[in-house]
Coordinates of C-alpha atoms and ligand atoms in Angstrom, one line a residue:
M1 CA -28.4 28.1 21.2
T2 CA -27.4 25.6 18.5
T3 CA -25.5 22.6 19.9
P4 CA -23.1 20.5 17.7
L5 CA -25.7 17.8 17.6
D6 CA -28.3 20.3 16.3
S7 CA -26.0 21.4 13.5
F8 CA -25.4 17.8 12.7
Q9 CA -29.1 17.1 12.6
H10 CA -29.7 20.2 10.5
D11 CA -27.1 19.3 7.8
W12 CA -24.7 16.5 8.6
K13 CA -22.5 17.1 5.5
A14 CA -21.9 20.7 6.4
F15 CA -21.2 19.6 10.0
E16 CA -18.8 17.0 8.7
Q17 CA -16.9 19.4 6.5
A18 CA -16.5 21.9 9.4
H19 CA -15.3 19.3 11.9
V20 CA -13.8 16.2 10.5
W21 CA -10.3 15.9 9.0
H22 CA -9.7 13.9 5.9
P23 CA -6.4 12.3 4.8
Y24 CA -3.8 14.8 3.6
A25 CA -6.4 17.6 3.6
A26 CA -6.6 21.1 4.9
M27 CA -9.5 22.1 7.2
P28 CA -11.9 22.4 5.5
A29 CA -10.8 20.2 2.6
A30 CA -10.0 22.0 -0.7
V31 CA -12.3 19.7 -2.6
P32 CA -15.4 18.7 -0.5
P33 CA -15.5 14.9 0.1
V34 CA -18.2 12.8 -1.7
A35 CA -20.7 11.3 0.6
I36 CA -21.2 7.6 0.2
R37 CA -24.3 5.7 1.5
S38 CA -23.4 2.2 0.6
A39 CA -21.2 0.1 -1.7
Q40 CA -21.7 -3.0 -3.6
G41 CA -19.4 -5.0 -6.0
A42 CA -17.3 -2.4 -7.8
R43 CA -19.9 0.4 -7.2
L44 CA -20.1 3.2 -4.7
K45 CA -23.6 4.5 -4.0
L46 CA -23.7 8.2 -3.2
E47 CA -26.1 9.9 -0.7
D48 CA -27.7 11.7 -3.6
G49 CA -28.5 8.4 -5.4
R50 CA -25.8 8.5 -8.1
E51 CA -23.4 5.6 -8.5
L52 CA -19.6 5.6 -9.1
I53 CA -17.6 2.8 -10.6
D54 CA -14.7 2.3 -8.1
G55 CA -11.3 2.5 -9.7
M56 CA -9.4 2.8 -6.4
S57 CA -10.3 -0.4 -4.3
S58 CA -10.3 2.1 -1.4
W59 CA -6.5 2.5 -1.6
W60 CA -5.5 -1.0 -2.9
A61 CA -7.6 -2.8 -0.3
A62 CA -11.1 -3.9 -1.6
I63 CA -9.8 -6.5 -4.0
H64 CA -13.1 -8.5 -4.0
G65 CA -15.3 -5.3 -4.2
Y66 CA -17.7 -4.2 -1.5
N67 CA -20.4 -5.9 0.5
H68 CA -19.2 -9.4 -0.5
P69 CA -21.5 -12.1 0.9
V70 CA -18.6 -14.4 1.9
L71 CA -16.7 -11.7 3.7
N72 CA -19.9 -10.4 5.4
T73 CA -20.6 -14.0 6.7
A74 CA -17.1 -14.4 8.0
I75 CA -17.4 -11.2 10.1
R76 CA -21.0 -12.0 11.2
S77 CA -20.1 -15.5 12.5
Q78 CA -17.0 -14.2 14.3
L79 CA -19.1 -11.5 15.8
E80 CA -21.4 -14.1 17.3
Q81 CA -18.4 -15.6 19.1
M82 CA -16.5 -12.4 20.2
S83 CA -15.5 -9.2 18.5
H84 CA -12.3 -8.6 20.5
V85 CA -10.2 -9.8 23.4
M86 CA -6.8 -8.5 24.4
F87 CA -3.9 -10.4 22.8
G88 CA -1.6 -10.0 25.9
G89 CA -1.8 -13.4 27.5
L90 CA -4.8 -14.5 25.5
T91 CA -5.1 -16.1 22.1
H92 CA -7.7 -17.3 19.6
R93 CA -8.2 -19.5 16.6
P94 CA -8.8 -16.7 14.1
A95 CA -5.3 -15.3 14.8
A96 CA -3.8 -18.8 14.5
E97 CA -5.6 -19.6 11.3
L98 CA -4.6 -16.4 9.6
A99 CA -1.0 -16.8 10.7
A100 CA -1.1 -20.3 9.2
L101 CA -2.2 -19.0 5.9
L102 CA 0.4 -16.2 5.9
V103 CA 3.2 -18.6 6.8
E104 CA 2.0 -20.9 4.0
L105 CA 1.8 -18.3 1.3
T106 CA 5.0 -16.3 2.0
P107 CA 8.6 -17.6 1.5
T108 CA 9.3 -20.7 3.7
A109 CA 11.7 -18.9 6.1
L110 CA 9.1 -16.3 7.1
D111 CA 7.2 -18.1 9.7
Q112 CA 7.0 -15.8 12.7
V113 CA 4.0 -13.5 12.6
F114 CA 3.3 -10.2 14.4
F115 CA -0.1 -8.7 13.9
A116 CA -0.6 -4.9 13.9
D117 CA -3.5 -2.6 13.2
S118 CA -2.3 -0.6 10.2
G119 CA 0.4 -0.7 7.6
S120 CA 2.4 2.1 9.1
V121 CA 2.5 0.2 12.4
A122 CA 3.6 -3.0 10.6
V123 CA 6.5 -0.9 9.2
E124 CA 7.4 0.4 12.7
V125 CA 7.3 -3.2 13.9
A126 CA 9.6 -4.3 11.0
I127 CA 12.1 -1.5 11.9
K128 CA 12.0 -2.4 15.6
M129 CA 12.6 -6.0 14.8
A130 CA 15.7 -5.1 12.8
L131 CA 17.0 -2.8 15.5
Q132 CA 16.3 -5.3 18.3
Y133 CA 18.0 -8.0 16.3
W134 CA 21.3 -6.1 16.1
Q135 CA 21.0 -4.9 19.6
A136 CA 20.7 -8.5 20.7
K137 CA 23.8 -9.4 18.7
G138 CA 25.7 -6.5 20.4
S139 CA 26.1 -4.5 17.1
T140 CA 24.9 -1.3 18.7
E141 CA 26.2 0.9 15.9
R142 CA 23.7 -0.6 13.4
V143 CA 20.8 1.9 13.9
R144 CA 20.4 3.3 10.3
L145 CA 18.3 2.1 7.5
L146 CA 19.0 2.1 3.8
T147 CA 16.2 2.7 1.3
V148 CA 15.6 4.2 -2.1
R149 CA 14.2 7.5 -3.2
G150 CA 10.6 7.5 -4.4
G151 CA 9.4 5.2 -1.6
Y152 CA 6.4 5.4 0.7
H153 CA 6.1 3.4 3.9
G154 CA 3.5 5.1 6.0
D155 CA 2.7 8.2 8.1
T156 CA 4.1 7.4 11.6
F157 CA 7.6 8.7 12.5
G158 CA 9.7 5.6 11.9
A159 CA 7.9 5.0 8.6
M160 CA 8.1 8.7 7.6
A161 CA 11.8 8.6 8.0
V162 CA 12.1 6.1 5.1
C163 CA 9.6 7.8 2.8
D164 CA 11.1 9.8 -0.1
P165 CA 12.4 12.9 1.7
V166 CA 11.1 15.2 -1.1
T167 CA 8.1 13.7 -2.7
G168 CA 7.2 11.5 0.3
M169 CA 4.6 14.0 1.7
H170 CA 6.5 14.5 4.9
H171 CA 9.1 17.1 4.1
L172 CA 7.4 19.3 6.8
F173 CA 8.8 16.9 9.4
A174 CA 12.2 16.4 7.9
H175 CA 14.0 18.3 10.7
A176 CA 12.5 16.0 13.3
L177 CA 13.1 12.6 11.7
P178 CA 16.0 10.2 12.2
K179 CA 18.5 10.4 9.2
H180 CA 18.7 7.3 7.0
Y181 CA 20.5 6.6 3.7
F182 CA 18.7 7.1 0.4
A183 CA 19.9 5.4 -2.8
P184 CA 18.6 6.7 -6.1
A185 CA 15.2 5.4 -7.0
P186 CA 15.4 2.1 -8.9
G187 CA 15.8 3.5 -12.5
C188 CA 15.3 0.4 -14.5
P189 CA 11.6 -0.1 -15.6
F190 CA 9.9 -3.4 -15.0
S191 CA 9.8 -4.5 -18.6
A192 CA 12.9 -2.8 -19.9
A193 CA 16.2 -4.6 -20.4
W194 CA 18.2 -4.7 -17.1
D195 CA 21.0 -2.2 -16.9
E196 CA 23.8 -2.9 -14.3
G197 CA 24.0 0.9 -13.8
C198 CA 20.7 0.8 -11.9
I199 CA 22.2 -0.8 -8.8
T200 CA 25.5 1.2 -8.7
G201 CA 24.2 4.0 -6.3
F202 CA 22.7 1.5 -4.0
R203 CA 25.8 -0.7 -3.9
A204 CA 28.0 2.3 -3.2
L205 CA 26.0 3.4 -0.2
L206 CA 25.9 -0.1 1.2
Q207 CA 29.6 -0.5 0.7
A208 CA 30.3 2.8 2.4
H209 CA 28.0 2.6 5.4
H210 CA 27.1 -1.1 6.0
H211 CA 28.6 -1.0 9.5
Q212 CA 25.9 1.4 10.6
I213 CA 23.0 -0.2 8.6
A214 CA 20.5 -2.4 10.4
A215 CA 18.3 -3.1 7.4
V216 CA 17.4 -2.2 3.9
I217 CA 13.7 -1.4 3.4
L218 CA 12.0 -1.4 0.0
E219 CA 8.6 -1.7 -1.7
P220 CA 9.3 -4.6 -4.0
I221 CA 8.7 -3.9 -7.8
V222 CA 6.0 -1.2 -7.3
Q223 CA 6.8 2.1 -5.7
G224 CA 3.2 3.1 -4.8
A225 CA 2.2 6.3 -3.1
G226 CA 5.7 7.7 -3.8
G227 CA 5.1 7.8 -7.6
M228 CA 3.5 4.6 -8.9
R229 CA 6.7 3.3 -10.6
F230 CA 7.4 -0.3 -11.6
Y231 CA 11.0 -1.4 -11.5
H232 CA 13.0 -4.4 -12.7
P233 CA 12.9 -7.7 -10.7
E234 CA 16.7 -8.0 -11.1
Y235 CA 17.1 -5.0 -8.8
L236 CA 15.6 -7.0 -6.0
R237 CA 17.8 -10.0 -6.7
Q238 CA 20.9 -7.8 -6.6
V239 CA 19.7 -6.1 -3.4
R240 CA 19.3 -9.5 -1.8
A241 CA 22.8 -10.6 -2.9
L242 CA 24.3 -7.3 -1.6
C243 CA 22.5 -7.5 1.7
D244 CA 23.8 -11.1 2.1
E245 CA 27.3 -9.9 1.2
Y246 CA 27.3 -7.2 3.8
G247 CA 25.3 -9.0 6.4
V248 CA 22.4 -6.4 6.4
L249 CA 18.8 -7.4 6.9
L250 CA 16.3 -7.0 4.1
I251 CA 12.7 -5.7 4.7
F252 CA 10.0 -5.8 2.0
D253 CA 7.0 -3.6 2.4
E254 CA 4.3 -5.5 0.5
I255 CA 1.5 -3.5 2.1
A256 CA 0.3 -2.1 -1.3
T257 CA 1.5 -5.0 -3.5
G258 CA 0.4 -8.0 -1.5
F259 CA -2.4 -10.3 -2.5
G260 CA -2.3 -10.3 -6.3
R261 CA -2.2 -6.6 -7.2
T262 CA 0.9 -6.9 -9.4
G263 CA 0.0 -10.1 -11.1
E264 CA 1.9 -12.3 -8.6
L265 CA 0.5 -13.1 -5.1
F266 CA 3.4 -11.0 -3.7
A267 CA 5.5 -8.6 -5.7
A268 CA 8.7 -10.3 -4.5
D269 CA 7.5 -13.4 -6.4
H270 CA 8.4 -11.6 -9.6
A271 CA 12.0 -11.9 -8.5
T272 CA 11.7 -15.1 -6.4
V273 CA 13.5 -13.3 -3.7
S274 CA 12.9 -13.9 0.0
P275 CA 13.4 -11.0 2.5
D276 CA 14.2 -11.3 6.2
I277 CA 11.1 -9.4 7.2
T278 CA 8.0 -8.6 5.2
C279 CA 5.0 -6.4 5.9
V280 CA 1.5 -6.9 4.6
G281 CA -1.7 -4.8 5.1
K282 CA -4.2 -3.0 2.9
A283 CA -5.8 -5.9 0.9
L284 CA -5.1 -8.3 3.8
T285 CA -8.8 -8.1 4.9
G286 CA -10.2 -7.5 1.5
G287 CA -10.6 -3.9 2.5
Y288 CA -13.0 -4.7 5.3
M289 CA -11.0 -3.7 8.4
S290 CA -7.7 -2.3 9.4
L291 CA -5.2 -5.1 9.9
A292 CA -1.6 -5.6 9.0
A293 CA 1.1 -8.1 9.8
T294 CA 4.9 -8.3 9.9
L295 CA 6.5 -11.7 9.3
T296 CA 10.1 -12.6 10.0
T297 CA 12.3 -15.6 10.3
R298 CA 12.9 -17.9 13.2
K299 CA 16.6 -16.8 13.1
I300 CA 15.6 -13.2 13.8
S301 CA 12.9 -14.0 16.3
A302 CA 15.3 -16.3 18.2
R303 CA 18.0 -13.7 18.4
I304 CA 15.6 -11.0 19.5
S305 CA 14.2 -13.4 22.2
Q306 CA 17.5 -14.7 23.5
D307 CA 17.5 -15.0 27.3
G308 CA 13.8 -14.5 27.2
T309 CA 14.0 -10.8 26.0
P310 CA 10.6 -9.7 24.9
F311 CA 9.9 -7.9 21.6
M312 CA 8.9 -4.4 22.6
H313 CA 5.6 -3.7 20.8
G314 CA 2.0 -4.5 21.7
P315 CA -1.0 -2.8 20.1
T316 CA -4.2 -2.6 22.1
F317 CA -6.2 -4.2 19.3
M318 CA -3.5 -6.6 18.2
A319 CA -4.9 -9.5 16.2
N320 CA -8.5 -8.3 16.4
P321 CA -10.6 -11.5 15.9
L322 CA -13.1 -9.8 13.5
A323 CA -10.2 -8.6 11.3
C324 CA -8.4 -11.9 11.4
A325 CA -11.6 -13.8 10.5
V326 CA -12.3 -11.6 7.5
A327 CA -8.7 -11.7 6.4
T328 CA -8.7 -15.5 6.4
A329 CA -12.0 -15.5 4.4
S330 CA -10.6 -12.9 2.0
I331 CA -7.4 -14.8 1.3
K332 CA -9.3 -18.1 0.8
L333 CA -11.7 -16.3 -1.5
L334 CA -8.8 -14.9 -3.5
L335 CA -7.0 -18.3 -3.8
A336 CA -10.3 -20.0 -4.9
S337 CA -10.9 -17.4 -7.5
P338 CA -9.2 -17.1 -11.0
W339 CA -7.4 -14.0 -9.7
R340 CA -4.3 -14.5 -11.8
S341 CA -6.2 -14.5 -15.1
R342 CA -8.5 -11.6 -13.9
V343 CA -5.5 -9.5 -13.0
A344 CA -3.8 -10.4 -16.3
A345 CA -6.9 -9.4 -18.2
I346 CA -7.1 -6.0 -16.3
E347 CA -3.4 -5.4 -17.1
S348 CA -3.9 -6.0 -20.8
R349 CA -7.0 -3.8 -20.9
F350 CA -5.1 -1.0 -19.3
R351 CA -2.2 -1.5 -21.6
R352 CA -4.4 -1.3 -24.8
G353 CA -6.8 1.3 -23.5
L354 CA -4.4 3.8 -22.1
E355 CA -1.9 3.5 -24.9
G356 CA -3.7 6.3 -26.9
C357 CA -2.7 8.8 -24.2
R358 CA 1.1 8.2 -24.7
G359 CA 2.9 11.1 -26.3
L360 CA 0.1 13.6 -25.8
P361 CA 1.3 17.1 -24.8
G362 CA 1.8 17.2 -21.1
V363 CA 1.7 13.4 -20.7
H364 CA 5.0 12.2 -19.4
D365 CA 4.4 8.4 -19.3
V366 CA 1.7 5.7 -19.5
R367 CA 2.3 2.4 -17.8
S368 CA 0.5 -0.6 -16.3
L369 CA 1.4 -3.6 -14.3
G370 CA -1.1 -6.2 -12.9
A371 CA -4.3 -4.4 -11.9
I372 CA -2.6 -1.0 -11.9
G373 CA -3.0 1.5 -14.7
V374 CA -1.1 4.8 -14.5
I375 CA -0.9 8.0 -16.5
E376 CA 1.9 10.3 -15.4
F377 CA 1.7 14.0 -16.4
S378 CA 4.6 16.5 -16.6
D379 CA 2.8 18.9 -14.2
P380 CA 0.7 18.4 -11.1
L381 CA -3.0 17.8 -11.7
E382 CA -5.5 20.4 -10.6
M383 CA -7.7 18.4 -8.3
R384 CA -10.1 21.3 -7.9
W385 CA -11.7 20.7 -11.3
I386 CA -10.5 17.1 -12.1
Q387 CA -11.9 15.5 -9.0
P388 CA -15.5 16.8 -9.5
L389 CA -15.3 16.0 -13.2
L390 CA -14.4 12.4 -12.6
V391 CA -17.4 12.1 -10.2
E392 CA -19.6 13.7 -12.8
K393 CA -18.4 11.1 -15.3
G394 CA -19.4 8.4 -12.9
V395 CA -16.0 7.0 -11.8
W396 CA -14.1 7.1 -8.5
L397 CA -10.5 7.9 -9.1
R398 CA -8.3 9.9 -6.7
P399 CA -5.4 11.5 -8.7
F400 CA -2.4 12.8 -6.7
G401 CA 0.5 14.9 -7.8
R402 CA 1.2 14.3 -11.4
L403 CA -0.6 10.9 -11.4
L404 CA -4.0 9.8 -12.7
Y405 CA -4.1 6.1 -11.9
A406 CA -6.5 3.2 -11.3
M407 CA -6.3 0.0 -9.3
P408 CA -9.8 -1.4 -9.4
P409 CA -11.2 -4.4 -7.5
F410 CA -10.3 -7.6 -9.2
I411 CA -14.0 -8.5 -9.6
I412 CA -14.7 -5.4 -11.8
S413 CA -16.7 -6.2 -14.9
D414 CA -15.3 -5.6 -18.4
E415 CA -17.8 -2.9 -19.0
E416 CA -17.0 -1.1 -15.7
L417 CA -13.3 -1.3 -16.4
E418 CA -13.9 0.0 -20.0
R419 CA -15.7 3.0 -18.5
I420 CA -12.8 3.8 -16.1
I421 CA -10.3 3.6 -19.0
T422 CA -12.6 5.8 -21.2
V423 CA -12.9 8.4 -18.5
M424 CA -9.1 8.3 -17.8
S425 CA -8.4 9.0 -21.4
E426 CA -11.1 11.7 -21.7
V427 CA -9.6 13.5 -18.7
T428 CA -6.1 13.0 -20.1
H429 CA -7.1 14.6 -23.4
L430 CA -8.6 17.6 -21.5
V431 CA -5.5 18.1 -19.4
S432 CA -3.4 17.7 -22.5
H433 CA -5.5 20.2 -24.4
N434 CA -5.1 22.8 -21.6
H435 CA -1.4 22.1 -21.5
A436 CA -0.9 22.6 -25.3
Ligands
PLP1 C1 -0.4 2.4 2.5 C2 1.0 1.9 2.7 C3 1.6 1.9 4.0 C4 0.9 2.5 5.2 O1 -0.3 1.7 5.6 P1 -1.4 2.4 6.5 O2 -2.4 1.3 6.7 O3 -2.0 3.5 5.7 O4 -0.8 2.8 7.7 C5 2.9 1.5 4.1 N1 3.6 1.0 3.1 C6 3.0 1.0 1.8 C7 3.8 0.5 0.7 C8 1.7 1.5 1.6 O5 1.2 1.5 0.4

């Protein structure tokens, strides 16, 4: 009789494909996953010895590339002290130091830090904070959220309920989710002239329903997994003003945009707008470990905590010391690096390099902002042949829907970046040729 361990020993990849789920995948996955043995800098090393240039930063996270000596050392030395202790009733310096950095780097009023283990959970925490705030104020009717279409905030139930109801990957659960308000997606592109019409739908919804709205939640400037769209900073300024006018809290989800990706340290910095609650994750640990944080103001924490009321959330692995230590090291490494000019250089290379794809048959739009380059097609891409082709061409990109996009580690070399851009345009020409 063959046991599961026998099959694993015999052919671990076959075993893996038969038994292990992948994100947003059928079982087995339509396109078999690529097996990685190690990673270094902006390169992924495959089990079969080939190398791929990484254009994904492992979903926005690995901003310093892989296997970075400074980050490795941070984890190693924390490991010598302790890898984890519960955060209920106990505390440690790594959590305090990371909190100090986050409080220093985010807008002044945001100085109360809640650590969570993933971005989705940080969003759940933000929503709970808003709900508990209004509960404590006695406004029990304020239980809805207002967001915009085209958003993505995570995969847990609270977060799913504010993802785009159609393109947000969760329409299967629509019947089971709380109903929130959705304004039109911000229609005004980042670098176009501002058009007052962009905010009309949002304003109308807020005017009509503000008595029931606890908070507005948005990804500032960049709508990521919901469509990789970049919108105008004025939109955020107007949203802030409207939230103030109607006394509604404002939550920014900076999980994808935080730590330099858009060219500013946080995307909200493009608009110099300060939210009441903000979520960070993804690049927080430089892609080393799962960690996220939700920051809010003393005004909100004090209201929630009136009469000693606790805030009702407490992950088992809250503020994991290894994750906090590597996050602190990653942020310090970022701040000590010329990240601003690196990201600007990546942006201008994307801008020049992808421009040739604009206007091709089947290409809907070409855009870039910070270290993000996007080609949007008019039809969904056929992953079945495009994914293996990208690997064959030596780059790691993970297209989804109608999007072929890259967000490389900031440390990527000019040659590596050039290769990614070349492959993106080669594939675009192929898709376009098939389309025509
Ligand atoms: C990835 C992402 C999340 C969810 O983070 P997870 O760590 O995957 O749970 C939430 N919001 C935004 C904007 C994201 O990009």
